[in-house]
Coordinates of C-alpha atoms in Angstrom, one line a residue:
M1 CA 42.6 34.6 -21.9
H2 CA 40.2 35.3 -24.7
P3 CA 37.0 33.2 -24.5
E4 CA 37.4 32.0 -28.0
T5 CA 40.9 30.8 -27.1
L6 CA 39.4 28.6 -24.4
V7 CA 37.2 26.9 -27.0
R8 CA 39.9 26.6 -29.6
D9 CA 42.7 25.3 -27.3
H10 CA 40.9 23.7 -24.4
T11 CA 37.8 21.9 -25.7
I12 CA 37.5 18.4 -24.3
Y13 CA 34.3 17.3 -26.0
A14 CA 32.4 18.5 -29.1
C15 CA 29.3 17.2 -30.8
V16 CA 26.5 18.1 -33.2
M17 CA 23.1 18.7 -31.8
G18 CA 19.7 19.9 -33.1
S19 CA 17.9 18.3 -36.0
R20 CA 21.0 16.5 -37.3
A21 CA 21.5 14.6 -34.0
F22 CA 17.8 14.0 -33.7
G23 CA 17.6 12.3 -37.1
L24 CA 15.2 15.1 -38.3
A25 CA 17.5 17.0 -40.6
T26 CA 16.2 18.1 -44.0
D27 CA 17.7 20.2 -46.8
G28 CA 18.9 23.5 -45.3
S29 CA 19.0 22.3 -41.7
D30 CA 21.6 24.2 -39.6
T31 CA 24.5 22.4 -38.0
D32 CA 24.3 23.1 -34.3
R33 CA 27.6 22.5 -32.5
R34 CA 27.9 22.1 -28.8
G35 CA 31.0 21.6 -26.7
V36 CA 32.7 21.5 -23.3
F37 CA 36.0 23.2 -22.5
L38 CA 38.2 22.8 -19.5
A39 CA 39.5 26.2 -18.3
P40 CA 43.1 25.8 -17.0
T41 CA 42.9 25.8 -13.2
P42 CA 45.3 28.8 -12.6
L43 CA 42.7 31.0 -14.3
F44 CA 40.4 30.5 -11.3
W45 CA 43.0 31.9 -8.9
R46 CA 42.7 35.4 -10.4
F47 CA 40.0 38.1 -9.8
D48 CA 38.7 37.7 -13.4
K49 CA 37.3 34.2 -13.6
P50 CA 37.0 32.2 -16.9
P51 CA 33.5 32.3 -18.4
T52 CA 31.0 29.6 -17.7
H53 CA 30.0 29.4 -21.3
V54 CA 31.1 30.8 -24.7
E55 CA 29.1 31.5 -27.8
G56 CA 31.1 30.9 -31.0
P57 CA 33.5 31.4 -32.5
A58 CA 31.7 29.6 -35.4
E59 CA 28.1 30.2 -36.2
E60 CA 25.6 27.9 -34.3
Q61 CA 28.4 27.0 -31.8
F62 CA 28.0 27.1 -28.0
S63 CA 30.3 25.7 -25.3
W64 CA 30.2 25.3 -21.6
E65 CA 33.1 25.2 -19.1
L66 CA 33.3 21.7 -17.6
E67 CA 32.1 22.6 -14.1
R68 CA 29.0 24.5 -15.3
F69 CA 28.2 21.7 -17.7
C70 CA 28.4 19.1 -14.9
E71 CA 26.2 21.3 -12.6
L72 CA 23.5 21.5 -15.3
A73 CA 23.7 17.8 -16.1
L74 CA 23.3 16.9 -12.4
R75 CA 20.2 19.0 -12.4
A76 CA 18.9 16.9 -15.3
N77 CA 18.8 19.9 -17.7
P78 CA 17.3 18.3 -20.9
N79 CA 19.6 20.2 -23.4
I80 CA 22.8 19.2 -21.4
L81 CA 21.8 15.6 -21.0
E82 CA 21.0 15.3 -24.7
C83 CA 24.4 16.9 -25.5
L84 CA 26.1 14.1 -23.6
H85 CA 24.2 11.5 -25.6
S86 CA 24.6 12.9 -29.0
P87 CA 25.2 10.2 -31.7
L88 CA 27.3 12.8 -33.6
V89 CA 30.5 13.2 -31.6
E90 CA 33.1 15.3 -33.4
Y91 CA 35.9 15.4 -30.8
A92 CA 36.8 13.9 -27.4
D93 CA 40.2 13.9 -25.8
D94 CA 41.1 11.7 -22.8
T95 CA 39.1 14.0 -20.4
G96 CA 36.2 14.1 -22.8
R97 CA 36.1 10.4 -23.0
E98 CA 36.0 10.2 -19.2
L99 CA 33.1 12.6 -19.2
L100 CA 31.3 10.4 -21.7
A101 CA 32.0 7.4 -19.5
L102 CA 30.2 9.3 -16.7
R103 CA 27.0 9.7 -18.6
G104 CA 25.1 7.3 -16.4
A105 CA 26.1 9.2 -13.2
F106 CA 24.1 12.2 -14.3
L107 CA 20.9 10.3 -15.0
S108 CA 18.2 10.1 -12.3
R109 CA 14.5 10.4 -11.8
R110 CA 15.0 14.1 -11.6
A111 CA 14.7 14.0 -15.4
H112 CA 11.0 13.5 -15.1
E113 CA 10.5 16.9 -13.4
T114 CA 12.9 18.8 -15.6
F115 CA 11.8 17.4 -18.9
A116 CA 8.1 17.7 -18.0
R117 CA 8.6 21.3 -16.8
Y118 CA 10.4 22.3 -20.0
A119 CA 7.7 20.5 -22.1
L120 CA 4.9 22.3 -20.3
G121 CA 6.5 25.7 -21.0
Q122 CA 6.8 24.8 -24.7
R123 CA 3.3 23.5 -24.9
K124 CA 1.9 26.8 -23.4
K125 CA 3.7 28.7 -26.1
L126 CA 2.2 26.5 -28.8
E127 CA -1.3 26.9 -27.3
A128 CA -0.8 30.7 -27.3
D129 CA 0.1 30.5 -31.0
V130 CA -3.0 28.5 -31.7
R131 CA -5.2 31.1 -29.9
A132 CA -3.5 34.0 -31.7
H133 CA -2.9 32.6 -35.2
G134 CA -5.1 29.5 -35.4
A135 CA -2.1 27.2 -35.7
P136 CA 1.1 26.5 -33.7
R137 CA 4.6 26.8 -35.0
W138 CA 4.7 23.3 -36.4
K139 CA 8.5 22.9 -36.1
H140 CA 8.3 23.6 -32.4
A141 CA 5.4 21.1 -32.1
M142 CA 7.5 18.5 -33.8
H143 CA 10.4 19.0 -31.4
L144 CA 8.1 19.0 -28.4
L145 CA 6.8 15.6 -29.4
R146 CA 10.4 14.4 -29.8
L147 CA 11.3 15.6 -26.4
L148 CA 8.3 14.0 -24.8
T149 CA 9.1 10.7 -26.5
S150 CA 12.7 10.9 -25.3
S151 CA 11.6 11.6 -21.8
R152 CA 9.1 8.8 -21.6
D153 CA 11.6 6.3 -23.0
L154 CA 14.4 7.5 -20.7
L155 CA 12.1 6.9 -17.7
R156 CA 11.0 3.5 -19.0
T157 CA 14.5 2.1 -19.9
G158 CA 17.0 4.2 -18.1
V159 CA 18.6 5.0 -21.4
L160 CA 18.5 8.4 -23.1
T161 CA 18.2 8.0 -26.9
V162 CA 18.6 11.2 -29.0
D163 CA 17.9 9.9 -32.5
V164 CA 14.2 9.5 -33.2
G165 CA 14.6 6.5 -35.4
D166 CA 11.3 5.2 -36.9
L167 CA 9.5 8.3 -35.7
R168 CA 11.3 10.5 -38.3
E169 CA 8.5 10.5 -40.9
P170 CA 5.6 10.9 -38.5
L171 CA 7.4 13.8 -36.8
L172 CA 8.3 15.5 -40.1
A173 CA 4.7 15.2 -41.1
V174 CA 3.9 17.3 -38.0
K175 CA 6.6 19.8 -39.0
R176 CA 4.9 20.2 -42.4
G177 CA 1.6 20.9 -40.8
E178 CA 0.0 17.7 -42.2
V179 CA -1.3 16.5 -38.8
P180 CA -4.3 18.3 -37.3
W181 CA -3.5 20.2 -34.1
A182 CA -6.1 18.2 -32.2
E183 CA -4.3 15.0 -33.1
V184 CA -1.0 16.5 -32.1
E185 CA -2.4 17.7 -28.8
S186 CA -3.7 14.2 -28.1
W187 CA -0.3 12.7 -28.9
M188 CA 1.4 15.1 -26.5
G189 CA -1.1 14.3 -23.7
R190 CA -0.6 10.6 -24.2
L191 CA 3.2 10.9 -24.1
A192 CA 3.0 13.0 -20.9
N193 CA 0.7 10.5 -19.2
E194 CA 3.0 7.6 -20.2
A195 CA 6.0 9.4 -18.8
D196 CA 4.2 10.0 -15.5
E197 CA 3.4 6.3 -15.3
A198 CA 6.9 5.3 -16.2
A199 CA 8.4 7.5 -13.5
H200 CA 6.9 5.4 -10.7
R201 CA 8.8 2.3 -11.7
S202 CA 11.7 3.7 -13.6
P203 CA 15.1 1.9 -13.3
L204 CA 16.7 5.3 -12.8
P205 CA 18.0 6.1 -9.3
E206 CA 16.3 8.8 -7.3
E207 CA 19.3 11.1 -7.4
P208 CA 22.4 11.4 -9.7
D209 CA 25.8 10.2 -8.5
R210 CA 27.1 13.7 -7.5
R211 CA 30.1 12.3 -5.6
R212 CA 31.4 10.4 -8.6
V213 CA 31.0 13.5 -10.8
E214 CA 32.7 15.7 -8.2
D215 CA 35.6 13.3 -7.8
F216 CA 36.1 13.5 -11.6
L217 CA 36.0 17.3 -11.6
V218 CA 38.5 17.6 -8.8
R219 CA 40.9 15.2 -10.4
V220 CA 41.0 17.0 -13.7
R221 CA 41.3 20.4 -12.0
R222 CA 44.3 19.0 -10.1
A223 CA 45.9 17.6 -13.2
S224 CA 45.5 21.0 -14.9
V225 CA 47.6 22.6 -12.2
L226 CA 50.6 20.7 -13.4
Q227 CA 50.3 22.3 -16.8
P228 CA 52.0 25.7 -17.6
D229 CA 50.1 28.7 -16.3
P230 CA 48.4 30.2 -19.3
Y231 CA 48.4 33.7 -17.8
D232 CA 52.2 33.6 -17.3
E233 CA 52.6 32.4 -20.9
V234 CA 50.5 35.4 -22.1
V235 CA 52.5 37.9 -20.0
Q236 CA 55.8 36.5 -21.2
G237 CA 54.7 36.8 -24.8
V238 CA 53.8 40.4 -24.2
V239 CA 57.1 41.1 -22.6
R240 CA 59.1 39.4 -25.4
G241 CA 57.0 41.4 -27.9
R242 CA 58.2 44.6 -26.2
G243 CA 61.8 43.4 -26.4
V244 CA 62.2 43.1 -22.6
G245 CA 63.8 39.9 -21.2

């Protein structure tokens, strides 16, 4: 089965991410689409396994197979967790709605480490730009501040909020280069320290509910077995096209 067919015919959840989901879109902002598809179970019985992710078919579109998506979410991957909490959901079938209902099962204090590690890597890149060019990439600085804020608030409240709300204008001022780098650095440091403090008394559990997620995955895989084998359908179509049978 062609990867794009998996996205077209088997997507269970689709949303918009990036600046539009964050509440930071301006004129000319791209529309980043993310999704989750459920590869039919019979495809896993063959030597050639279905892909774990598919880029496209549209521009700025990227999708994950459900199992890979769940694996990454259980590891508290920041991009995946934010995808699950996008305020701009474009599509969700019954299985997709079940996935959304499981959002809390993926959240844990692991998010402190993963968000902080990702933020540290991004901050090093910004600092390298400052050393090389005298200024950071301001758009990247804006998004790092957004991520740090999201991480801190998640650890404080147990809720992951994607839209920046009242921080839109201050963050866009950073994007425009209107805030001195020293002030931006101070802001980043303060957010990181606040996240560290929040982690010690966070309402989040120590670990995600892996069993609950696995039960969901096994159940949908079993349900998929009862559907027609997509490989057989393709073969039959080829045979009919040749005038045989």
